[in-house]
């Protein structure tokens, strides 16, 4: 399981890229999009909460239906229906944000590099096999040692991704301010 820092970084990057393509670049819109982006990019881990409430174990139900393409499609369509509009671009944005979580978890493993990822059932419930990547980009956390050395090292490395994403966010913000002057 990748850290929330990585998922939040993906949300920041995706919304910043989207924002740079928007014609009306209001900085307030960037802040709102970024907050929503972080929430949607981390949303699949809601299963950690209901897993704990139902079983007493945080990871017993993790990597279930919330980590599938079906969940990403359903949430994106539900948000589109609730917002009452035919905003196709924002629907695709929400899908990409949620599915980025699935992709990142699919590229997470016990070590970075050419080692198999943990695998993820992204096509469930249609196919019940895990998609396994032959390499991992992100190191998963060790659940038995939340504040152990390996987890702290993983968090520090993940913070580098966050700094890059935040830098891109600042670039998008400054670009919008300069274009509105």
PDB file of N, CA and C in Angstrom, residues 47-108:
ATOM      1  N   UNK A  47     -11.850   2.324   2.198  1.00  0.00           N
ATOM      2  CA  UNK A  47     -12.049   0.940   2.644  1.00  0.00           C
ATOM      3  C   UNK A  47     -11.276   0.620   3.924  1.00  0.00           C
ATOM      4  N   UNK A  48     -10.247   1.385   4.225  1.00  0.00           N
ATOM      5  CA  UNK A  48      -9.519   1.196   5.485  1.00  0.00           C
ATOM      6  C   UNK A  48     -10.430   1.506   6.668  1.00  0.00           C
ATOM      7  N   UNK A  49     -11.260   2.533   6.518  1.00  0.00           N
ATOM      8  CA  UNK A  49     -12.177   2.919   7.589  1.00  0.00           C
ATOM      9  C   UNK A  49     -13.267   1.869   7.794  1.00  0.00           C
ATOM     10  N   UNK A  50     -13.975   1.503   6.714  1.00  0.00           N
ATOM     11  CA  UNK A  50     -15.047   0.533   6.917  1.00  0.00           C
ATOM     12  C   UNK A  50     -14.505  -0.856   7.216  1.00  0.00           C
ATOM     13  N   UNK A  51     -13.276  -1.142   6.813  1.00  0.00           N
ATOM     14  CA  UNK A  51     -12.643  -2.406   7.188  1.00  0.00           C
ATOM     15  C   UNK A  51     -12.445  -2.467   8.699  1.00  0.00           C
ATOM     16  N   UNK A  52     -11.966  -1.371   9.259  1.00  0.00           N
ATOM     17  CA  UNK A  52     -11.746  -1.321  10.710  1.00  0.00           C
ATOM     18  C   UNK A  52     -13.067  -1.392  11.460  1.00  0.00           C
ATOM     19  N   UNK A  53     -14.076  -0.669  10.970  1.00  0.00           N
ATOM     20  CA  UNK A  53     -15.375  -0.664  11.650  1.00  0.00           C
ATOM     21  C   UNK A  53     -16.065  -2.023  11.598  1.00  0.00           C
ATOM     22  N   UNK A  54     -15.895  -2.753  10.490  1.00  0.00           N
ATOM     23  CA  UNK A  54     -16.575  -4.040  10.336  1.00  0.00           C
ATOM     24  C   UNK A  54     -15.799  -5.226  10.897  1.00  0.00           C
ATOM     25  N   UNK A  55     -14.466  -5.176  10.823  1.00  0.00           N
ATOM     26  CA  UNK A  55     -13.677  -6.347  11.206  1.00  0.00           C
ATOM     27  C   UNK A  55     -12.716  -6.100  12.366  1.00  0.00           C
ATOM     28  N   UNK A  56     -12.448  -4.846  12.685  1.00  0.00           N
ATOM     29  CA  UNK A  56     -11.465  -4.535  13.713  1.00  0.00           C
ATOM     30  C   UNK A  56     -10.042  -4.509  13.167  1.00  0.00           C
ATOM     31  N   UNK A  57      -9.874  -4.855  11.898  1.00  0.00           N
ATOM     32  CA  UNK A  57      -8.563  -4.819  11.247  1.00  0.00           C
ATOM     33  C   UNK A  57      -8.604  -3.774  10.137  1.00  0.00           C
ATOM     34  N   UNK A  58      -7.592  -2.938  10.103  1.00  0.00           N
ATOM     35  CA  UNK A  58      -7.566  -1.868   9.107  1.00  0.00           C
ATOM     36  C   UNK A  58      -7.424  -2.413   7.689  1.00  0.00           C
ATOM     37  N   UNK A  59      -6.669  -3.481   7.507  1.00  0.00           N
ATOM     38  CA  UNK A  59      -6.376  -3.933   6.143  1.00  0.00           C
ATOM     39  C   UNK A  59      -7.137  -5.187   5.713  1.00  0.00           C
ATOM     40  N   UNK A  60      -8.041  -5.691   6.541  1.00  0.00           N
ATOM     41  CA  UNK A  60      -8.759  -6.927   6.205  1.00  0.00           C
ATOM     42  C   UNK A  60      -9.544  -6.803   4.892  1.00  0.00           C
ATOM     43  N   UNK A  61     -10.161  -5.666   4.652  1.00  0.00           N
ATOM     44  CA  UNK A  61     -10.977  -5.473   3.445  1.00  0.00           C
ATOM     45  C   UNK A  61     -10.322  -4.519   2.445  1.00  0.00           C
ATOM     46  N   UNK A  62      -9.048  -4.207   2.673  1.00  0.00           N
ATOM     47  CA  UNK A  62      -8.343  -3.274   1.795  1.00  0.00           C
ATOM     48  C   UNK A  62      -8.109  -3.908   0.423  1.00  0.00           C
ATOM     49  N   UNK A  63      -7.990  -3.098  -0.586  1.00  0.00           N
ATOM     50  CA  UNK A  63      -7.816  -3.509  -1.991  1.00  0.00           C
ATOM     51  C   UNK A  63      -9.045  -4.232  -2.531  1.00  0.00           C
ATOM     52  N   UNK A  64     -10.208  -3.863  -2.040  1.00  0.00           N
ATOM     53  CA  UNK A  64     -11.452  -4.451  -2.514  1.00  0.00           C
ATOM     54  C   UNK A  64     -12.035  -3.643  -3.659  1.00  0.00           C
ATOM     55  N   UNK A  65     -13.347  -3.495  -3.649  1.00  0.00           N
ATOM     56  CA  UNK A  65     -14.073  -2.864  -4.747  1.00  0.00           C
ATOM     57  C   UNK A  65     -13.672  -1.398  -4.941  1.00  0.00           C
ATOM     58  N   UNK A  66     -13.210  -0.728  -3.887  1.00  0.00           N
ATOM     59  CA  UNK A  66     -12.830   0.683  -4.040  1.00  0.00           C
ATOM     60  C   UNK A  66     -11.540   0.852  -4.835  1.00  0.00           C
ATOM     61  N   UNK A  67     -10.838  -0.233  -5.071  1.00  0.00           N
ATOM     62  CA  UNK A  67      -9.583  -0.172  -5.839  1.00  0.00           C
ATOM     63  C   UNK A  67      -9.772  -0.788  -7.234  1.00  0.00           C
ATOM     64  N   UNK A  68     -10.904  -0.472  -7.866  1.00  0.00           N
ATOM     65  CA  UNK A  68     -11.206  -1.018  -9.187  1.00  0.00           C
ATOM     66  C   UNK A  68     -11.591   0.101 -10.153  1.00  0.00           C
ATOM     67  N   UNK A  69     -11.533  -0.238 -11.429  1.00  0.00           N
ATOM     68  CA  UNK A  69     -11.954   0.709 -12.461  1.00  0.00           C
ATOM     69  C   UNK A  69     -13.461   0.950 -12.356  1.00  0.00           C
ATOM     70  N   UNK A  70     -14.205  -0.067 -11.921  1.00  0.00           N
ATOM     71  CA  UNK A  70     -15.651   0.079 -11.760  1.00  0.00           C
ATOM     72  C   UNK A  70     -15.970   1.158 -10.721  1.00  0.00           C
ATOM     73  N   UNK A  71     -15.269   1.160  -9.604  1.00  0.00           N
ATOM     74  CA  UNK A  71     -15.488   2.172  -8.570  1.00  0.00           C
ATOM     75  C   UNK A  71     -15.184   3.563  -9.123  1.00  0.00           C
ATOM     76  N   UNK A  72     -14.090   3.703  -9.850  1.00  0.00           N
ATOM     77  CA  UNK A  72     -13.718   5.004 -10.422  1.00  0.00           C
ATOM     78  C   UNK A  72     -14.802   5.507 -11.377  1.00  0.00           C
ATOM     79  N   UNK A  73     -15.322   4.621 -12.206  1.00  0.00           N
ATOM     80  CA  UNK A  73     -16.383   4.999 -13.149  1.00  0.00           C
ATOM     81  C   UNK A  73     -17.652   5.376 -12.411  1.00  0.00           C
ATOM     82  N   UNK A  74     -18.046   4.552 -11.431  1.00  0.00           N
ATOM     83  CA  UNK A  74     -19.292   4.796 -10.701  1.00  0.00           C
ATOM     84  C   UNK A  74     -19.246   6.118  -9.927  1.00  0.00           C
ATOM     85  N   UNK A  75     -18.167   6.403  -9.242  1.00  0.00           N
ATOM     86  CA  UNK A  75     -18.064   7.652  -8.481  1.00  0.00           C
ATOM     87  C   UNK A  75     -18.050   8.849  -9.435  1.00  0.00           C
ATOM     88  N   UNK A  76     -17.296   8.757 -10.512  1.00  0.00           N
ATOM     89  CA  UNK A  76     -17.249   9.865 -11.472  1.00  0.00           C
ATOM     90  C   UNK A  76     -18.636  10.141 -12.055  1.00  0.00           C
ATOM     91  N   UNK A  77     -19.359   9.090 -12.406  1.00  0.00           N
ATOM     92  CA  UNK A  77     -20.714   9.276 -12.944  1.00  0.00           C
ATOM     93  C   UNK A  77     -21.678   9.798 -11.886  1.00  0.00           C
ATOM     94  N   UNK A  78     -21.544   9.319 -10.652  1.00  0.00           N
ATOM     95  CA  UNK A  78     -22.411   9.779  -9.570  1.00  0.00           C
ATOM     96  C   UNK A  78     -22.183  11.276  -9.297  1.00  0.00           C
ATOM     97  N   UNK A  79     -20.935  11.688  -9.281  1.00  0.00           N
ATOM     98  CA  UNK A  79     -20.642  13.114  -9.074  1.00  0.00           C
ATOM     99  C   UNK A  79     -21.203  13.930 -10.231  1.00  0.00           C
ATOM    100  N   UNK A  80     -21.091  13.403 -11.429  1.00  0.00           N
ATOM    101  CA  UNK A  80     -21.643  14.113 -12.594  1.00  0.00           C
ATOM    102  C   UNK A  80     -23.149  14.263 -12.473  1.00  0.00           C
ATOM    103  N   UNK A  81     -23.836  13.192 -12.058  1.00  0.00           N
ATOM    104  CA  UNK A  81     -25.291  13.266 -11.900  1.00  0.00           C
ATOM    105  C   UNK A  81     -25.692  14.209 -10.772  1.00  0.00           C
ATOM    106  N   UNK A  82     -24.972  14.164  -9.661  1.00  0.00           N
ATOM    107  CA  UNK A  82     -25.296  15.020  -8.525  1.00  0.00           C
ATOM    108  C   UNK A  82     -25.002  16.483  -8.802  1.00  0.00           C
ATOM    109  N   UNK A  83     -24.025  16.742  -9.657  1.00  0.00           N
ATOM    110  CA  UNK A  83     -23.707  18.136  -9.979  1.00  0.00           C
ATOM    111  C   UNK A  83     -24.681  18.696 -11.003  1.00  0.00           C
ATOM    112  N   UNK A  84     -25.487  17.820 -11.592  1.00  0.00           N
ATOM    113  CA  UNK A  84     -26.549  18.266 -12.486  1.00  0.00           C
ATOM    114  C   UNK A  84     -26.090  18.822 -13.808  1.00  0.00           C
ATOM    115  N   UNK A  85     -24.923  18.483 -14.222  1.00  0.00           N
ATOM    116  CA  UNK A  85     -24.446  19.028 -15.485  1.00  0.00           C
ATOM    117  C   UNK A  85     -23.850  17.963 -16.367  1.00  0.00           C
ATOM    118  N   UNK A  86     -23.583  18.358 -17.582  1.00  0.00           N
ATOM    119  CA  UNK A  86     -22.930  17.446 -18.507  1.00  0.00           C
ATOM    120  C   UNK A  86     -21.476  17.880 -18.666  1.00  0.00           C
ATOM    121  N   UNK A  87     -20.800  17.977 -17.555  1.00  0.00           N
ATOM    122  CA  UNK A  87     -19.424  18.455 -17.545  1.00  0.00           C
ATOM    123  C   UNK A  87     -18.515  17.255 -17.782  1.00  0.00           C
ATOM    124  N   UNK A  88     -18.347  16.904 -19.041  1.00  0.00           N
ATOM    125  CA  UNK A  88     -17.581  15.716 -19.396  1.00  0.00           C
ATOM    126  C   UNK A  88     -16.127  15.813 -18.948  1.00  0.00           C
ATOM    127  N   UNK A  89     -15.522  16.987 -19.106  1.00  0.00           N
ATOM    128  CA  UNK A  89     -14.118  17.137 -18.728  1.00  0.00           C
ATOM    129  C   UNK A  89     -13.913  16.909 -17.241  1.00  0.00           C
ATOM    130  N   UNK A  90     -14.798  17.439 -16.409  1.00  0.00           N
ATOM    131  CA  UNK A  90     -14.653  17.237 -14.962  1.00  0.00           C
ATOM    132  C   UNK A  90     -14.965  15.802 -14.574  1.00  0.00           C
ATOM    133  N   UNK A  91     -15.867  15.154 -15.279  1.00  0.00           N
ATOM    134  CA  UNK A  91     -16.148  13.737 -15.014  1.00  0.00           C
ATOM    135  C   UNK A  91     -14.907  12.909 -15.309  1.00  0.00           C
ATOM    136  N   UNK A  92     -14.252  13.187 -16.422  1.00  0.00           N
ATOM    137  CA  UNK A  92     -13.007  12.485 -16.750  1.00  0.00           C
ATOM    138  C   UNK A  92     -11.910  12.803 -15.743  1.00  0.00           C
ATOM    139  N   UNK A  93     -11.873  14.048 -15.270  1.00  0.00           N
ATOM    140  CA  UNK A  93     -10.895  14.436 -14.248  1.00  0.00           C
ATOM    141  C   UNK A  93     -11.094  13.604 -12.984  1.00  0.00           C
ATOM    142  N   UNK A  94     -12.325  13.486 -12.527  1.00  0.00           N
ATOM    143  CA  UNK A  94     -12.609  12.703 -11.318  1.00  0.00           C
ATOM    144  C   UNK A  94     -12.246  11.244 -11.533  1.00  0.00           C
ATOM    145  N   UNK A  95     -12.579  10.701 -12.698  1.00  0.00           N
ATOM    146  CA  UNK A  95     -12.193   9.318 -12.996  1.00  0.00           C
ATOM    147  C   UNK A  95     -10.679   9.156 -12.937  1.00  0.00           C
ATOM    148  N   UNK A  96      -9.948  10.087 -13.560  1.00  0.00           N
ATOM    149  CA  UNK A  96      -8.480   9.985 -13.571  1.00  0.00           C
ATOM    150  C   UNK A  96      -7.908  10.086 -12.161  1.00  0.00           C
ATOM    151  N   UNK A  97      -8.483  10.959 -11.345  1.00  0.00           N
ATOM    152  CA  UNK A  97      -7.994  11.103  -9.973  1.00  0.00           C
ATOM    153  C   UNK A  97      -8.166   9.809  -9.181  1.00  0.00           C
ATOM    154  N   UNK A  98      -9.346   9.219  -9.273  1.00  0.00           N
ATOM    155  CA  UNK A  98      -9.602   7.986  -8.522  1.00  0.00           C
ATOM    156  C   UNK A  98      -8.786   6.838  -9.098  1.00  0.00           C
ATOM    157  N   UNK A  99      -8.743   6.742 -10.412  1.00  0.00           N
ATOM    158  CA  UNK A  99      -8.012   5.625 -11.017  1.00  0.00           C
ATOM    159  C   UNK A  99      -6.498   5.772 -10.845  1.00  0.00           C
ATOM    160  N   UNK A 100      -6.017   7.005 -10.635  1.00  0.00           N
ATOM    161  CA  UNK A 100      -4.587   7.178 -10.345  1.00  0.00           C
ATOM    162  C   UNK A 100      -4.215   6.419  -9.072  1.00  0.00           C
ATOM    163  N   UNK A 101      -5.132   6.363  -8.134  1.00  0.00           N
ATOM    164  CA  UNK A 101      -4.902   5.622  -6.888  1.00  0.00           C
ATOM    165  C   UNK A 101      -4.696   4.140  -7.192  1.00  0.00           C
ATOM    166  N   UNK A 102      -5.535   3.615  -8.053  1.00  0.00           N
ATOM    167  CA  UNK A 102      -5.446   2.198  -8.431  1.00  0.00           C
ATOM    168  C   UNK A 102      -4.122   1.924  -9.141  1.00  0.00           C
ATOM    169  N   UNK A 103      -3.746   2.799 -10.054  1.00  0.00           N
ATOM    170  CA  UNK A 103      -2.482   2.624 -10.790  1.00  0.00           C
ATOM    171  C   UNK A 103      -1.288   2.688  -9.834  1.00  0.00           C
ATOM    172  N   UNK A 104      -1.292   3.672  -8.944  1.00  0.00           N
ATOM    173  CA  UNK A 104      -0.187   3.804  -7.990  1.00  0.00           C
ATOM    174  C   UNK A 104      -0.092   2.570  -7.104  1.00  0.00           C
ATOM    175  N   UNK A 105      -1.226   2.099  -6.588  1.00  0.00           N
ATOM    176  CA  UNK A 105      -1.194   0.888  -5.756  1.00  0.00           C
ATOM    177  C   UNK A 105      -0.739  -0.320  -6.566  1.00  0.00           C
ATOM    178  N   UNK A 106      -1.045  -0.323  -7.859  1.00  0.00           N
ATOM    179  CA  UNK A 106      -0.584  -1.409  -8.717  1.00  0.00           C
ATOM    180  C   UNK A 106       0.912  -1.367  -8.995  1.00  0.00           C
ATOM    181  N   UNK A 107       1.510  -0.210  -8.780  1.00  0.00           N
ATOM    182  CA  UNK A 107       2.956  -0.047  -8.978  1.00  0.00           C
ATOM    183  C   UNK A 107       3.712   0.023  -7.644  1.00  0.00           C
ATOM    184  N   UNK A 108       3.060  -0.439  -6.590  1.00  0.00           N
ATOM    185  CA  UNK A 108       3.656  -0.439  -5.257  1.00  0.00           C
ATOM    186  C   UNK A 108       4.023  -1.863  -4.870  1.00  0.00           C
TER     187      UNK A 108
END
